[in-house]
Amino acid sequence: MRTPYIAGNWKMHMVKSEAVSLASELKSALAGVEHRVMIAPAFTLIESVAATLAGSNILVGAQNMAPAVSGAHTGEVSPGMLKDVGATVVILGHSERRNSYGESDQLINEKVSLALSEGLEVILCVGETLEEREAGAVDAVVRTQLAGGLNAIPESALSSITIAYEPVWAIGTGRTATPEDADAVHASVRTVLGDLYNDGAAQKMVIQYGGSVKPDNVDGLMGMKNIDGALVGGASLKADSFIPIVRFQR
Ligand code: PEP
């Protein structure tokens, strides 16, 4: 059985007082929830959010990471620095990193490999743009991103990797893939994982859906066979919307 996993990507929102206040509200409201929960604040907020969530069941992650352990990399943050302030997870390959900052599958793969070797869990994001969807290229895009991002990653490391399928046209737009559409892509993600590794390994992997997940659509999405969790942007910024998402009903 795959444990449901709900993650919140706070993106470039909030200052410390707001982040600590939301984290402490989540800590008390989500005590005892059996689903895995993670929140990824901006780098500058990780330490105070992790301190606030200490002793809770909520994991803290980062939204990006340098592909290097140290050195002359102006503006970058290393895996060791993330661990030092309390992060245990890192989101890699988010479409905003791919599309606004030109991150390639090769660069993302270097980051995935380094994060794993440094002991961080990874959420690896994949997903097609609207143009790619309209061109009928969804499966091909997702296959390329998975094969690239997971290049040379051994099967033994897969237990530390979650895949997030996030159709770019659904992120922050209010447009969500229907549960059936999303499930069909999740099924093909699992097929690709089976081809890259084997069916047993693919069946164990948690695949999150991301793209305008809200309290009123999460149950339908989470009711699908291949949808194991959600990566949530906008709706993770408020307790009123994130708590019911984490507490979805199947
Ligand atoms: C995201 O950024 O990963 C995301 C899914 O955002 P939103 O939920 O706002 O669409």
Tab-separated table of C-alpha atoms and ligand atoms in Angstrom:
chain	number	residue	atom	x	y	z
A	1	MET	CA	0.000	0.000	0.000
A	2	ARG	CA	1.228	3.462	-0.876
A	3	THR	CA	0.861	6.001	1.951
A	4	PRO	CA	-0.951	9.142	0.739
A	5	TYR	CA	1.409	12.110	0.638
A	6	ILE	CA	0.233	15.738	0.567
A	7	ALA	CA	2.843	18.455	0.077
A	8	GLY	CA	2.479	22.238	0.148
A	9	ASN	CA	4.721	24.400	-2.025
A	10	TRP	CA	4.663	27.877	-0.524
A	11	LYS	CA	6.702	29.293	-3.429
A	12	MET	CA	7.923	32.886	-2.902
A	13	HIS	CA	5.278	33.831	-0.356
A	14	MET	CA	5.282	34.921	3.293
A	15	VAL	CA	7.710	36.525	5.692
A	16	LYS	CA	8.824	34.863	8.904
A	17	SER	CA	5.972	35.935	11.171
A	18	GLU	CA	3.363	34.732	8.652
A	19	ALA	CA	5.171	31.450	8.026
A	20	VAL	CA	5.560	30.652	11.719
A	21	SER	CA	1.934	31.468	12.381
A	22	LEU	CA	0.677	29.214	9.547
A	23	ALA	CA	3.074	26.423	10.535
A	24	SER	CA	1.892	26.455	14.129
A	25	GLU	CA	-1.748	26.390	13.037
A	26	LEU	CA	-1.020	23.392	10.802
A	27	LYS	CA	0.918	21.679	13.569
A	28	SER	CA	-2.029	21.622	15.931
A	29	ALA	CA	-4.720	21.046	13.300
A	30	LEU	CA	-2.902	18.143	11.649
A	31	ALA	CA	-1.666	16.340	14.768
A	32	GLY	CA	-2.473	12.658	14.397
A	33	VAL	CA	-3.156	12.746	10.646
A	34	GLU	CA	-1.956	9.507	9.129
A	35	HIS	CA	-1.157	10.825	5.660
A	36	ARG	CA	2.391	12.034	5.000
A	37	VAL	CA	2.501	15.828	5.002
A	38	MET	CA	5.288	18.156	3.916
A	39	ILE	CA	5.565	21.891	3.484
A	40	ALA	CA	8.208	23.651	1.439
A	41	PRO	CA	8.694	27.307	2.441
A	42	ALA	CA	11.166	29.708	0.850
A	43	PHE	CA	14.806	29.101	1.840
A	44	THR	CA	14.820	31.992	4.319
A	45	LEU	CA	11.860	30.507	6.222
A	46	ILE	CA	12.967	26.887	6.490
A	47	GLU	CA	14.767	27.200	9.811
A	48	SER	CA	11.958	28.934	11.676
A	49	VAL	CA	9.267	26.723	10.127
A	50	ALA	CA	11.254	23.588	11.006
A	51	ALA	CA	11.690	24.837	14.590
A	52	THR	CA	7.950	25.526	14.814
A	53	LEU	CA	7.099	22.065	13.478
A	54	ALA	CA	9.623	20.196	15.649
A	55	GLY	CA	7.927	17.216	17.268
A	56	SER	CA	5.090	17.214	14.730
A	57	ASN	CA	4.336	14.801	11.907
A	58	ILE	CA	4.850	17.502	9.250
A	59	LEU	CA	8.018	17.317	7.182
A	60	VAL	CA	9.831	20.416	5.973
A	61	GLY	CA	11.290	20.686	2.494
A	62	ALA	CA	12.960	23.106	0.112
A	63	GLN	CA	11.748	24.172	-3.313
A	64	ASN	CA	15.093	23.852	-5.073
A	65	MET	CA	18.742	23.069	-4.434
A	66	ALA	CA	22.150	23.644	-6.011
A	67	PRO	CA	23.743	20.800	-7.945
A	68	ALA	CA	26.886	21.166	-5.821
A	69	VAL	CA	27.916	20.662	-2.196
A	70	SER	CA	29.796	23.955	-1.793
A	71	GLY	CA	31.957	26.452	-3.597
A	72	ALA	CA	31.677	29.429	-5.909
A	73	HIS	CA	27.964	29.241	-6.746
A	74	THR	CA	26.607	32.728	-6.096
A	75	GLY	CA	22.975	32.715	-5.055
A	76	GLU	CA	22.715	28.945	-4.643
A	77	VAL	CA	21.912	26.781	-1.595
A	78	SER	CA	23.536	23.389	-1.057
A	79	PRO	CA	21.973	20.167	0.245
A	80	GLY	CA	24.083	20.393	3.398
A	81	MET	CA	22.774	23.907	4.059
A	82	LEU	CA	19.199	22.663	3.670
A	83	LYS	CA	19.747	19.803	6.112
A	84	ASP	CA	21.488	22.156	8.519
A	85	VAL	CA	18.322	24.257	8.883
A	86	GLY	CA	15.951	21.303	9.163
A	87	ALA	CA	14.840	20.354	5.646
A	88	THR	CA	14.608	16.645	4.867
A	89	VAL	CA	12.965	16.864	1.435
A	90	VAL	CA	13.611	18.870	-1.720
A	91	ILE	CA	11.285	19.567	-4.650
A	92	LEU	CA	13.202	19.328	-7.936
A	93	GLY	CA	12.209	19.959	-11.539
A	94	HIS	CA	9.201	22.138	-10.754
A	95	SER	CA	7.835	23.568	-14.013
A	96	GLU	CA	8.591	27.105	-12.788
A	97	ARG	CA	12.257	26.088	-12.482
A	98	ARG	CA	12.150	24.377	-15.890
A	99	ASN	CA	10.304	27.130	-17.732
A	100	SER	CA	11.341	30.375	-16.011
A	101	TYR	CA	14.904	29.436	-15.101
A	102	GLY	CA	15.793	27.086	-17.950
A	103	GLU	CA	16.456	23.962	-15.883
A	104	SER	CA	17.129	20.994	-18.160
A	105	ASP	CA	16.512	17.327	-17.455
A	106	GLN	CA	20.273	16.911	-17.195
A	107	LEU	CA	20.620	19.605	-14.525
A	108	ILE	CA	17.598	18.248	-12.654
A	109	ASN	CA	19.147	14.778	-12.784
A	110	GLU	CA	22.385	16.106	-11.258
A	111	LYS	CA	20.337	17.637	-8.451
A	112	VAL	CA	18.295	14.461	-7.896
A	113	SER	CA	21.440	12.394	-7.707
A	114	LEU	CA	23.167	14.789	-5.301
A	115	ALA	CA	20.100	15.215	-3.071
A	116	LEU	CA	19.813	11.444	-2.677
A	117	SER	CA	23.491	10.955	-1.987
A	118	GLU	CA	23.298	13.719	0.631
A	119	GLY	CA	20.355	12.031	2.350
A	120	LEU	CA	17.497	14.262	1.236
A	121	GLU	CA	14.202	12.888	-0.036
A	122	VAL	CA	13.158	14.156	-3.455
A	123	ILE	CA	9.889	15.159	-5.092
A	124	LEU	CA	10.612	15.074	-8.824
A	125	CYS	CA	8.093	17.117	-10.848
A	126	VAL	CA	7.133	16.312	-14.415
A	127	GLY	CA	4.361	17.592	-16.648
A	128	GLU	CA	3.446	18.944	-20.041
A	129	THR	CA	2.623	22.455	-21.262
A	130	LEU	CA	-0.695	23.237	-22.936
A	131	GLU	CA	0.976	23.228	-26.369
A	132	GLU	CA	2.453	19.803	-25.705
A	133	ARG	CA	-0.937	18.498	-24.554
A	134	GLU	CA	-2.668	19.902	-27.625
A	135	ALA	CA	-0.008	18.294	-29.802
A	136	GLY	CA	-0.798	14.901	-28.237
A	137	ALA	CA	2.667	14.706	-26.682
A	138	VAL	CA	1.794	14.199	-22.992
A	139	ASP	CA	3.132	10.662	-22.678
A	140	ALA	CA	6.277	11.430	-24.668
A	141	VAL	CA	7.054	14.542	-22.580
A	142	VAL	CA	6.532	12.766	-19.301
A	143	ARG	CA	8.630	9.798	-20.476
A	144	THR	CA	11.510	12.085	-21.469
A	145	GLN	CA	11.379	14.008	-18.181
A	146	LEU	CA	11.279	10.813	-16.107
A	147	ALA	CA	14.043	9.080	-18.050
A	148	GLY	CA	16.170	12.239	-17.862
A	149	GLY	CA	15.508	13.078	-14.231
A	150	LEU	CA	16.055	9.502	-13.055
A	151	ASN	CA	19.046	8.766	-15.277
A	152	ALA	CA	21.499	6.474	-13.412
A	153	ILE	CA	19.419	6.586	-10.230
A	154	PRO	CA	19.448	3.047	-8.837
A	155	GLU	CA	16.288	1.174	-7.890
A	156	SER	CA	17.501	1.110	-4.281
A	157	ALA	CA	17.047	4.916	-4.121
A	158	LEU	CA	13.445	4.944	-5.319
A	159	SER	CA	12.008	4.717	-1.811
A	160	SER	CA	13.349	8.263	-1.299
A	161	ILE	CA	11.704	9.623	-4.450
A	162	THR	CA	8.146	10.808	-5.037
A	163	ILE	CA	7.004	11.764	-8.523
A	164	ALA	CA	4.690	14.768	-8.897
A	165	TYR	CA	2.738	14.918	-12.143
A	166	GLU	CA	1.882	18.582	-12.662
A	167	PRO	CA	0.370	19.612	-15.988
A	168	VAL	CA	1.780	23.116	-16.462
A	169	TRP	CA	-1.552	24.471	-17.767
A	170	ALA	CA	-3.204	23.542	-14.464
A	171	ILE	CA	-0.687	25.220	-12.138
A	172	GLY	CA	-2.011	28.368	-10.526
A	173	THR	CA	-4.683	28.719	-13.210
A	174	GLY	CA	-7.727	27.303	-11.428
A	175	ARG	CA	-7.933	24.685	-14.215
A	176	THR	CA	-7.569	21.159	-12.913
A	177	ALA	CA	-7.172	17.995	-14.931
A	178	THR	CA	-10.246	15.834	-14.467
A	179	PRO	CA	-9.596	12.937	-12.100
A	180	GLU	CA	-9.865	10.575	-15.079
A	181	ASP	CA	-7.392	12.574	-17.200
A	182	ALA	CA	-4.931	12.874	-14.337
A	183	ASP	CA	-5.254	9.182	-13.508
A	184	ALA	CA	-4.549	8.223	-17.116
A	185	VAL	CA	-1.280	10.184	-17.052
A	186	HIS	CA	-0.424	8.753	-13.631
A	187	ALA	CA	-0.928	5.295	-15.104
A	188	SER	CA	1.473	6.116	-17.908
A	189	VAL	CA	3.982	7.547	-15.402
A	190	ARG	CA	3.795	4.185	-13.639
A	191	THR	CA	4.281	2.358	-16.944
A	192	VAL	CA	7.394	4.429	-17.660
A	193	LEU	CA	8.722	3.696	-14.152
A	194	GLY	CA	8.084	0.006	-14.862
A	195	ASP	CA	10.056	0.291	-18.112
A	196	LEU	CA	12.912	2.181	-16.438
A	197	TYR	CA	13.029	-0.196	-13.449
A	198	ASN	CA	10.438	-2.979	-13.104
A	199	ASP	CA	6.755	-3.336	-12.364
A	200	GLY	CA	7.242	-4.102	-8.657
A	201	ALA	CA	9.285	-0.937	-8.172
A	202	ALA	CA	6.750	1.123	-10.146
A	203	GLN	CA	3.845	-0.135	-8.058
A	204	LYS	CA	5.544	1.034	-4.856
A	205	MET	CA	6.180	4.588	-6.039
A	206	VAL	CA	4.042	7.434	-4.755
A	207	ILE	CA	2.815	9.701	-7.568
A	208	GLN	CA	1.326	13.048	-6.553
A	209	TYR	CA	-0.935	15.160	-8.724
A	210	GLY	CA	-0.395	18.924	-8.776
A	211	GLY	CA	-2.338	21.696	-10.476
A	212	SER	CA	-5.005	23.787	-8.746
A	213	VAL	CA	-5.797	21.149	-6.126
A	214	LYS	CA	-8.444	22.570	-3.783
A	215	PRO	CA	-10.631	21.268	-0.946
A	216	ASP	CA	-13.492	20.752	-3.392
A	217	ASN	CA	-11.595	18.655	-5.946
A	218	VAL	CA	-9.146	16.712	-3.792
A	219	ASP	CA	-11.515	13.847	-2.932
A	220	GLY	CA	-12.246	13.130	-6.594
A	221	LEU	CA	-8.552	13.163	-7.476
A	222	MET	CA	-7.493	11.064	-4.495
A	223	GLY	CA	-10.222	8.554	-5.308
A	224	MET	CA	-8.368	7.498	-8.450
A	225	LYS	CA	-6.323	4.309	-8.507
A	226	ASN	CA	-2.979	5.838	-9.508
A	227	ILE	CA	-3.171	9.142	-7.629
A	228	ASP	CA	-1.344	8.785	-4.328
A	229	GLY	CA	-1.064	12.355	-3.152
A	230	ALA	CA	-1.043	16.001	-4.088
A	231	LEU	CA	1.499	18.781	-4.516
A	232	VAL	CA	-0.392	21.930	-3.649
A	233	GLY	CA	0.596	25.513	-4.431
A	234	GLY	CA	-1.945	28.288	-3.871
A	235	ALA	CA	-4.225	26.323	-1.565
A	236	SER	CA	-1.305	25.472	0.747
A	237	LEU	CA	-0.945	29.133	1.732
A	238	LYS	CA	-4.003	29.162	3.980
A	239	ALA	CA	-4.838	26.793	6.807
A	240	ASP	CA	-8.510	26.885	5.786
A	241	SER	CA	-7.757	25.324	2.434
A	242	PHE	CA	-4.675	23.186	3.183
A	243	ILE	CA	-6.120	21.379	6.217
A	244	PRO	CA	-9.154	19.940	4.365
A	245	ILE	CA	-6.887	18.919	1.482
A	246	VAL	CA	-4.641	16.985	3.862
A	247	ARG	CA	-7.757	15.492	5.459
A	248	PHE	CA	-9.231	14.357	2.105
A	249	GLN	CA	-11.673	11.461	2.083
A	250	ARG	CA	-11.409	8.564	-0.353
B	1	PEP	C1	2.499	23.946	-7.793
B	1	PEP	O1	3.072	25.007	-7.906
B	1	PEP	O2	3.174	22.923	-7.639
B	1	PEP	C2	1.047	23.924	-7.871
B	1	PEP	C3	0.479	22.779	-8.077
B	1	PEP	O3	0.383	25.133	-7.745
B	1	PEP	P1	-1.210	25.365	-7.653
B	1	PEP	O4	-1.745	24.347	-6.667
B	1	PEP	O5	-1.377	26.756	-7.204
B	1	PEP	O6	-1.754	25.105	-9.025
